[in-house]
PDB file of C-alpha atoms in Angstrom:
ATOM      1  CA  LEU A   1       0.000   0.000   0.000  1.00  0.00           C
ATOM      2  CA  ARG A   2       1.608   3.287  -1.027  1.00  0.00           C
ATOM      3  CA  SER A   3      -1.173   5.773  -0.329  1.00  0.00           C
ATOM      4  CA  GLU A   4      -4.804   6.037   0.569  1.00  0.00           C
ATOM      5  CA  THR A   5      -7.362   8.689   1.403  1.00  0.00           C
ATOM      6  CA  LEU A   6      -8.599   9.006   4.981  1.00  0.00           C
ATOM      7  CA  SER A   7     -11.228  11.232   6.555  1.00  0.00           C
ATOM      8  CA  VAL A   8     -10.236  12.803   9.860  1.00  0.00           C
ATOM      9  CA  PRO A   9     -11.344  15.864  11.849  1.00  0.00           C
ATOM     10  CA  GLN A  10     -10.000  19.105  10.382  1.00  0.00           C
ATOM     11  CA  GLN A  11      -8.266  20.004  13.670  1.00  0.00           C
ATOM     12  CA  ILE A  12      -6.411  17.097  15.198  1.00  0.00           C
ATOM     13  CA  THR A  13      -3.143  16.586  17.039  1.00  0.00           C
ATOM     14  CA  SER A  14      -0.398  14.689  15.249  1.00  0.00           C
ATOM     15  CA  LEU A  15      -0.651  11.850  17.772  1.00  0.00           C
ATOM     16  CA  GLN A  16      -4.424  11.620  17.259  1.00  0.00           C
ATOM     17  CA  LEU A  17      -3.847  11.497  13.517  1.00  0.00           C
ATOM     18  CA  TRP A  18      -1.406   8.634  14.030  1.00  0.00           C
ATOM     19  CA  GLU A  19      -4.012   6.814  16.092  1.00  0.00           C
ATOM     20  CA  GLU A  20      -6.579   7.209  13.276  1.00  0.00           C
ATOM     21  CA  ILE A  21      -4.107   5.750  10.810  1.00  0.00           C
ATOM     22  CA  VAL A  22      -3.272   2.827  13.120  1.00  0.00           C
ATOM     23  CA  LYS A  23      -7.010   2.067  13.454  1.00  0.00           C
ATOM     24  CA  ALA A  24      -7.040   1.526   9.699  1.00  0.00           C
ATOM     25  CA  HIS A  25      -3.667  -0.265   9.630  1.00  0.00           C
ATOM     26  CA  PRO A  26      -2.948  -1.864  13.029  1.00  0.00           C
ATOM     27  CA  ARG A  27       0.380  -3.342  11.900  1.00  0.00           C
ATOM     28  CA  LEU A  28       1.817   0.173  11.800  1.00  0.00           C
ATOM     29  CA  ALA A  29       1.628   0.423  15.594  1.00  0.00           C
ATOM     30  CA  VAL A  30       5.011  -1.240  16.050  1.00  0.00           C
ATOM     31  CA  ILE A  31       6.883   1.509  14.205  1.00  0.00           C
ATOM     32  CA  GLN A  32       5.405   4.414  16.171  1.00  0.00           C
ATOM     33  CA  ASP A  33       8.736   5.276  17.850  1.00  0.00           C
ATOM     34  CA  GLN A  34      10.644   5.305  14.592  1.00  0.00           C
ATOM     35  CA  VAL A  35       8.560   7.553  12.375  1.00  0.00           C
ATOM     36  CA  VAL A  36       7.591  11.177  11.913  1.00  0.00           C
ATOM     37  CA  PHE A  37       4.949  12.745   9.725  1.00  0.00           C
ATOM     38  CA  ALA A  38       5.423  15.112   6.842  1.00  0.00           C
ATOM     39  CA  VAL A  39       2.283  17.253   6.598  1.00  0.00           C
ATOM     40  CA  ARG A  40       2.186  19.279   3.379  1.00  0.00           C
ATOM     41  CA  GLN A  41       5.902  18.357   3.133  1.00  0.00           C
ATOM     42  CA  GLU A  42       6.878  19.778   6.529  1.00  0.00           C
ATOM     43  CA  TYR A  43       8.102  17.471   9.279  1.00  0.00           C
ATOM     44  CA  VAL A  44       5.795  17.023  12.280  1.00  0.00           C
ATOM     45  CA  LEU A  45       6.702  14.862  15.282  1.00  0.00           C
ATOM     46  CA  LEU A  46       4.009  12.544  16.669  1.00  0.00           C
ATOM     47  CA  GLY A  47       2.714  14.415  19.697  1.00  0.00           C
ATOM     48  CA  ASP A  48       0.575  17.319  20.841  1.00  0.00           C
ATOM     49  CA  GLN A  49       1.127  19.573  17.852  1.00  0.00           C
ATOM     50  CA  LEU A  50      -2.270  20.711  16.569  1.00  0.00           C
ATOM     51  CA  LEU A  51      -2.731  20.281  12.848  1.00  0.00           C
ATOM     52  CA  VAL A  52      -5.284  22.183  10.782  1.00  0.00           C
ATOM     53  CA  LEU A  53      -5.904  20.066   7.725  1.00  0.00           C
ATOM     54  CA  GLN A  54      -7.579  20.931   4.425  1.00  0.00           C
ATOM     55  CA  PRO A  55      -9.200  18.466   2.020  1.00  0.00           C
ATOM     56  CA  GLY A  56      -6.545  16.945  -0.205  1.00  0.00           C
ATOM     57  CA  ASP A  57      -3.653  17.638   2.202  1.00  0.00           C
ATOM     58  CA  GLU A  58      -0.895  15.082   1.837  1.00  0.00           C
ATOM     59  CA  VAL A  59       0.414  13.456   5.008  1.00  0.00           C
ATOM     60  CA  ALA A  60       3.385  11.121   4.666  1.00  0.00           C
ATOM     61  CA  ILE A  61       4.700   8.624   7.230  1.00  0.00           C
ATOM     62  CA  ILE A  62       8.478   8.996   7.191  1.00  0.00           C
ATOM     63  CA  PRO A  63      10.721   6.194   8.529  1.00  0.00           C
ATOM     64  CA  PRO A  64      14.359   6.930   9.482  1.00  0.00           C
ATOM     65  CA  ILE A  65      16.173   8.317   6.459  1.00  0.00           C
ATOM     66  CA  SER A  66      19.419   7.248   4.844  1.00  0.00           C
ATOM     67  CA  GLY A  67      20.251   9.591   2.003  1.00  0.00           C
ATOM     68  CA  GLY A  68      23.700  10.703   0.995  1.00  0.00           C
TER      69      GLY A  68
ATOM     70  CA  MET B   1      30.264  41.684 -17.880  1.00  0.00           C
ATOM     71  CA  ASP B   2      27.137  39.577 -18.386  1.00  0.00           C
ATOM     72  CA  GLU B   3      24.755  40.562 -15.556  1.00  0.00           C
ATOM     73  CA  SER B   4      23.160  37.101 -15.410  1.00  0.00           C
ATOM     74  CA  GLU B   5      26.475  35.661 -14.150  1.00  0.00           C
ATOM     75  CA  ASP B   6      25.844  37.489 -10.877  1.00  0.00           C
ATOM     76  CA  VAL B   7      22.707  35.542  -9.991  1.00  0.00           C
ATOM     77  CA  PRO B   8      23.461  32.692  -7.599  1.00  0.00           C
ATOM     78  CA  LYS B   9      21.790  29.454  -8.675  1.00  0.00           C
ATOM     79  CA  ASP B  10      20.849  26.174  -7.005  1.00  0.00           C
ATOM     80  CA  PHE B  11      20.993  23.066  -9.195  1.00  0.00           C
ATOM     81  CA  ILE B  12      19.053  20.212  -7.600  1.00  0.00           C
ATOM     82  CA  LYS B  13      18.632  16.894  -9.345  1.00  0.00           C
ATOM     83  CA  LEU B  14      17.326  13.495  -8.247  1.00  0.00           C
ATOM     84  CA  LYS B  15      17.776  11.010 -11.078  1.00  0.00           C
ATOM     85  CA  SER B  16      18.367   7.361 -11.804  1.00  0.00           C
ATOM     86  CA  GLU B  17      21.182   7.866 -14.315  1.00  0.00           C
ATOM     87  CA  LYS B  18      24.870   7.746 -13.419  1.00  0.00           C
ATOM     88  CA  LEU B  19      26.052  10.992 -11.820  1.00  0.00           C
ATOM     89  CA  SER B  20      28.825  13.068 -13.342  1.00  0.00           C
ATOM     90  CA  VAL B  21      31.402  15.048 -11.395  1.00  0.00           C
ATOM     91  CA  ASP B  22      32.234  17.034 -14.530  1.00  0.00           C
ATOM     92  CA  GLU B  23      28.609  18.006 -14.968  1.00  0.00           C
ATOM     93  CA  ALA B  24      28.245  19.147 -11.348  1.00  0.00           C
ATOM     94  CA  SER B  25      31.494  21.182 -11.458  1.00  0.00           C
ATOM     95  CA  GLU B  26      30.598  22.822 -14.729  1.00  0.00           C
ATOM     96  CA  LEU B  27      27.221  23.904 -13.331  1.00  0.00           C
ATOM     97  CA  VAL B  28      28.778  25.798 -10.426  1.00  0.00           C
ATOM     98  CA  VAL B  29      31.924  27.186 -12.037  1.00  0.00           C
ATOM     99  CA  SER B  30      31.832  30.982 -12.247  1.00  0.00           C
ATOM    100  CA  PRO B  31      34.278  33.629 -13.439  1.00  0.00           C
ATOM    101  CA  TYR B  32      33.643  35.402 -10.124  1.00  0.00           C
ATOM    102  CA  CYS B  33      34.788  32.378  -8.103  1.00  0.00           C
ATOM    103  CA  GLY B  34      38.256  31.136  -7.353  1.00  0.00           C
ATOM    104  CA  ALA B  35      37.046  27.972  -5.633  1.00  0.00           C
ATOM    105  CA  VAL B  36      34.843  25.015  -6.459  1.00  0.00           C
ATOM    106  CA  SER B  37      34.532  22.435  -3.670  1.00  0.00           C
ATOM    107  CA  LEU B  38      33.109  18.967  -4.234  1.00  0.00           C
ATOM    108  CA  PHE B  39      31.850  16.058  -2.176  1.00  0.00           C
ATOM    109  CA  ILE B  40      31.220  12.669  -3.773  1.00  0.00           C
ATOM    110  CA  GLY B  41      29.401   9.962  -1.778  1.00  0.00           C
ATOM    111  CA  THR B  42      30.296   6.558  -3.188  1.00  0.00           C
ATOM    112  CA  THR B  43      28.990   3.104  -2.376  1.00  0.00           C
ATOM    113  CA  ARG B  44      31.127   0.786  -0.276  1.00  0.00           C
ATOM    114  CA  ASN B  45      31.304  -2.948  -0.895  1.00  0.00           C
ATOM    115  CA  ASN B  46      30.964  -4.099   2.696  1.00  0.00           C
ATOM    116  CA  PHE B  47      28.994  -3.521   5.878  1.00  0.00           C
ATOM    117  CA  GLU B  48      29.752  -5.350   9.157  1.00  0.00           C
ATOM    118  CA  GLY B  49      31.546  -8.133   7.353  1.00  0.00           C
ATOM    119  CA  LYS B  50      28.753  -8.677   4.835  1.00  0.00           C
ATOM    120  CA  LYS B  51      29.439  -8.213   1.153  1.00  0.00           C
ATOM    121  CA  VAL B  52      27.289  -5.474  -0.378  1.00  0.00           C
ATOM    122  CA  ILE B  53      26.196  -6.334  -3.904  1.00  0.00           C
ATOM    123  CA  HIS B  54      24.704  -2.904  -4.677  1.00  0.00           C
ATOM    124  CA  LEU B  55      22.591  -0.138  -3.135  1.00  0.00           C
ATOM    125  CA  GLU B  56      19.090   0.994  -4.016  1.00  0.00           C
ATOM    126  CA  TYR B  57      17.780   4.476  -3.227  1.00  0.00           C
ATOM    127  CA  GLU B  58      14.181   5.691  -2.991  1.00  0.00           C
ATOM    128  CA  ALA B  59      12.957   9.206  -2.319  1.00  0.00           C
ATOM    129  CA  TYR B  60       9.812  11.113  -1.388  1.00  0.00           C
ATOM    130  CA  THR B  61      10.835  13.174  -4.349  1.00  0.00           C
ATOM    131  CA  SER B  62       8.789  16.343  -4.059  1.00  0.00           C
ATOM    132  CA  MET B  63       9.691  16.793  -0.393  1.00  0.00           C
ATOM    133  CA  ALA B  64      13.329  15.794  -0.938  1.00  0.00           C
ATOM    134  CA  GLU B  65      13.724  18.581  -3.502  1.00  0.00           C
ATOM    135  CA  ALA B  66      12.011  21.020  -1.112  1.00  0.00           C
ATOM    136  CA  GLU B  67      14.317  20.025   1.757  1.00  0.00           C
ATOM    137  CA  ILE B  68      17.410  20.368  -0.443  1.00  0.00           C
ATOM    138  CA  LYS B  69      16.212  23.848  -1.470  1.00  0.00           C
ATOM    139  CA  LYS B  70      15.998  24.707   2.246  1.00  0.00           C
ATOM    140  CA  ILE B  71      19.572  23.489   2.720  1.00  0.00           C
ATOM    141  CA  CYS B  72      20.707  25.743  -0.139  1.00  0.00           C
ATOM    142  CA  ARG B  73      18.870  28.688   1.432  1.00  0.00           C
ATOM    143  CA  ASP B  74      20.563  27.997   4.779  1.00  0.00           C
ATOM    144  CA  VAL B  75      23.967  27.764   3.081  1.00  0.00           C
ATOM    145  CA  ARG B  76      23.482  31.186   1.546  1.00  0.00           C
ATOM    146  CA  GLN B  77      22.511  32.653   4.923  1.00  0.00           C
ATOM    147  CA  LYS B  78      25.571  31.195   6.634  1.00  0.00           C
ATOM    148  CA  TRP B  79      28.042  31.818   3.797  1.00  0.00           C
ATOM    149  CA  PRO B  80      26.713  34.784   1.807  1.00  0.00           C
ATOM    150  CA  SER B  81      29.630  34.748  -0.621  1.00  0.00           C
ATOM    151  CA  VAL B  82      28.685  31.274  -1.947  1.00  0.00           C
ATOM    152  CA  LYS B  83      27.798  31.593  -5.610  1.00  0.00           C
ATOM    153  CA  HIS B  84      26.314  28.379  -7.053  1.00  0.00           C
ATOM    154  CA  ILE B  85      25.296  25.105  -5.408  1.00  0.00           C
ATOM    155  CA  ALA B  86      24.673  21.760  -7.109  1.00  0.00           C
ATOM    156  CA  VAL B  87      23.189  18.796  -5.244  1.00  0.00           C
ATOM    157  CA  HIS B  88      22.752  15.677  -7.361  1.00  0.00           C
ATOM    158  CA  HIS B  89      21.447  12.464  -5.778  1.00  0.00           C
ATOM    159  CA  ARG B  90      21.037   9.207  -7.629  1.00  0.00           C
ATOM    160  CA  LEU B  91      17.904   7.101  -7.213  1.00  0.00           C
ATOM    161  CA  GLY B  92      17.320   3.433  -7.980  1.00  0.00           C
ATOM    162  CA  VAL B  93      20.190   0.951  -8.248  1.00  0.00           C
ATOM    163  CA  VAL B  94      23.716   2.278  -7.588  1.00  0.00           C
ATOM    164  CA  PRO B  95      26.563  -0.211  -8.255  1.00  0.00           C
ATOM    165  CA  ILE B  96      29.571  -0.397  -5.914  1.00  0.00           C
ATOM    166  CA  THR B  97      32.077   2.494  -6.231  1.00  0.00           C
ATOM    167  CA  GLU B  98      29.669   4.620  -8.260  1.00  0.00           C
ATOM    168  CA  ALA B  99      28.526   7.932  -6.837  1.00  0.00           C
ATOM    169  CA  SER B 100      25.207   8.148  -4.996  1.00  0.00           C
ATOM    170  CA  VAL B 101      25.513  11.842  -4.262  1.00  0.00           C
ATOM    171  CA  ILE B 102      27.569  14.762  -5.580  1.00  0.00           C
ATOM    172  CA  ILE B 103      27.618  18.201  -3.954  1.00  0.00           C
ATOM    173  CA  ALA B 104      29.434  21.086  -5.658  1.00  0.00           C
ATOM    174  CA  VAL B 105      29.709  24.637  -4.341  1.00  0.00           C
ATOM    175  CA  SER B 106      31.504  27.665  -5.764  1.00  0.00           C
ATOM    176  CA  SER B 107      32.683  30.753  -3.889  1.00  0.00           C
ATOM    177  CA  PRO B 108      35.242  33.519  -4.442  1.00  0.00           C
ATOM    178  CA  HIS B 109      37.626  32.033  -1.836  1.00  0.00           C
ATOM    179  CA  ARG B 110      38.020  28.453  -0.727  1.00  0.00           C
ATOM    180  CA  ALA B 111      36.990  28.549   2.954  1.00  0.00           C
ATOM    181  CA  GLU B 112      33.307  29.194   2.295  1.00  0.00           C
ATOM    182  CA  SER B 113      32.804  26.550  -0.384  1.00  0.00           C
ATOM    183  CA  LEU B 114      34.658  23.905   1.660  1.00  0.00           C
ATOM    184  CA  GLU B 115      32.540  24.618   4.733  1.00  0.00           C
ATOM    185  CA  ALA B 116      29.320  24.834   2.722  1.00  0.00           C
ATOM    186  CA  VAL B 117      29.892  21.439   1.096  1.00  0.00           C
ATOM    187  CA  MET B 118      30.382  19.818   4.496  1.00  0.00           C
ATOM    188  CA  TYR B 119      27.243  21.495   5.833  1.00  0.00           C
ATOM    189  CA  CYS B 120      25.255  20.320   2.787  1.00  0.00           C
ATOM    190  CA  ILE B 121      26.106  16.649   3.098  1.00  0.00           C
ATOM    191  CA  ASN B 122      25.706  16.601   6.894  1.00  0.00           C
ATOM    192  CA  THR B 123      22.319  18.294   6.729  1.00  0.00           C
ATOM    193  CA  LEU B 124      21.174  16.164   3.798  1.00  0.00           C
ATOM    194  CA  LYS B 125      21.829  13.055   5.867  1.00  0.00           C
ATOM    195  CA  ALA B 126      19.797  14.492   8.747  1.00  0.00           C
ATOM    196  CA  SER B 127      16.774  15.835   6.946  1.00  0.00           C
ATOM    197  CA  VAL B 128      16.220  14.868   3.298  1.00  0.00           C
ATOM    198  CA  PRO B 129      13.625  12.078   2.817  1.00  0.00           C
ATOM    199  CA  ILE B 130      15.736   9.622   0.827  1.00  0.00           C
ATOM    200  CA  TRP B 131      16.199   5.971   1.833  1.00  0.00           C
ATOM    201  CA  LYS B 132      18.987   3.519   1.065  1.00  0.00           C
ATOM    202  CA  LYS B 133      18.637  -0.245   0.885  1.00  0.00           C
ATOM    203  CA  GLU B 134      21.823  -2.332   1.001  1.00  0.00           C
ATOM    204  CA  ILE B 135      21.560  -5.566  -0.978  1.00  0.00           C
ATOM    205  CA  TYR B 136      23.793  -8.360   0.403  1.00  0.00           C
ATOM    206  CA  GLU B 137      24.276 -11.857  -0.986  1.00  0.00           C
ATOM    207  CA  ASP B 138      21.431 -13.442   1.000  1.00  0.00           C
ATOM    208  CA  GLU B 139      19.373 -10.562   2.349  1.00  0.00           C
ATOM    209  CA  TYR B 140      18.871  -6.796   2.313  1.00  0.00           C
ATOM    210  CA  SER B 141      18.664  -4.019   4.864  1.00  0.00           C
ATOM    211  CA  TRP B 142      17.038  -0.569   4.884  1.00  0.00           C
ATOM    212  CA  LYS B 143      19.605   1.736   6.464  1.00  0.00           C
ATOM    213  CA  GLU B 144      19.152   4.518   9.023  1.00  0.00           C
ATOM    214  CA  ASN B 145      21.492   7.517   9.183  1.00  0.00           C
ATOM    215  CA  LYS B 146      22.711   8.303  12.685  1.00  0.00           C
ATOM    216  CA  GLU B 147      22.166  11.969  11.730  1.00  0.00           C
ATOM    217  CA  CYS B 148      18.404  11.337  11.297  1.00  0.00           C
ATOM    218  CA  PHE B 149      16.896  13.768  13.772  1.00  0.00           C
ATOM    219  CA  TRP B 150      13.992  11.587  14.909  1.00  0.00           C
ATOM    220  CA  ALA B 151      15.343   8.021  14.851  1.00  0.00           C
ATOM    221  CA  ASN B 152      15.565   6.497  18.309  1.00  0.00           C
ATOM    222  CA  SER B 153      18.502   4.163  18.009  1.00  0.00           C
ATOM    223  CA  GLU B 154      18.362   2.999  21.623  1.00  0.00           C
ATOM    224  CA  LYS B 155      15.194   1.004  20.859  1.00  0.00           C
TER     225      LYS B 155
END
């Protein structure tokens, strides 16, 4: 699975958003400590940060990187 | 003097073809600059005693380009005399000893371009969403940079 569309509340913390995603894909729970989000291509840690999302916003789950 | 030579440029490329040091140098060379500094990241043939057959790179391309642009912007804030910057990263399969990344920076004098190149590669490894998979003889491994600012390596 590379991408899918989810419906979530417009205002939601990043941790709550993670929990919504894990409801749909429970196997992701094990990587919670290793990932961050990119919301509209800006990094967001999983936590209390309040997100204000618009329809069509792209949220990416980013595992530890290894470029260069 | 051609006025367009004065405009500093960032050359950012993510591509699956073989990278060229000549191409990167020629992009950043400038008659106003006495220094071009280069970093080439090449693929090693071993990791912890295992033989590496080749590497494979993937990127979240749109964000990777945006993050590299941010790095270029930061370079110009820290070293205002830097003229041109080229960051070329290869995607897909990279055979052993070939380049996976080339960074080239030009500046009037050498100190700034040398420092800027080091900053570019260090920051790229910490923040640009690109992933490397090492292919060994019997298995493979997705790598994690120690510079990655969110990876919890104690786990």
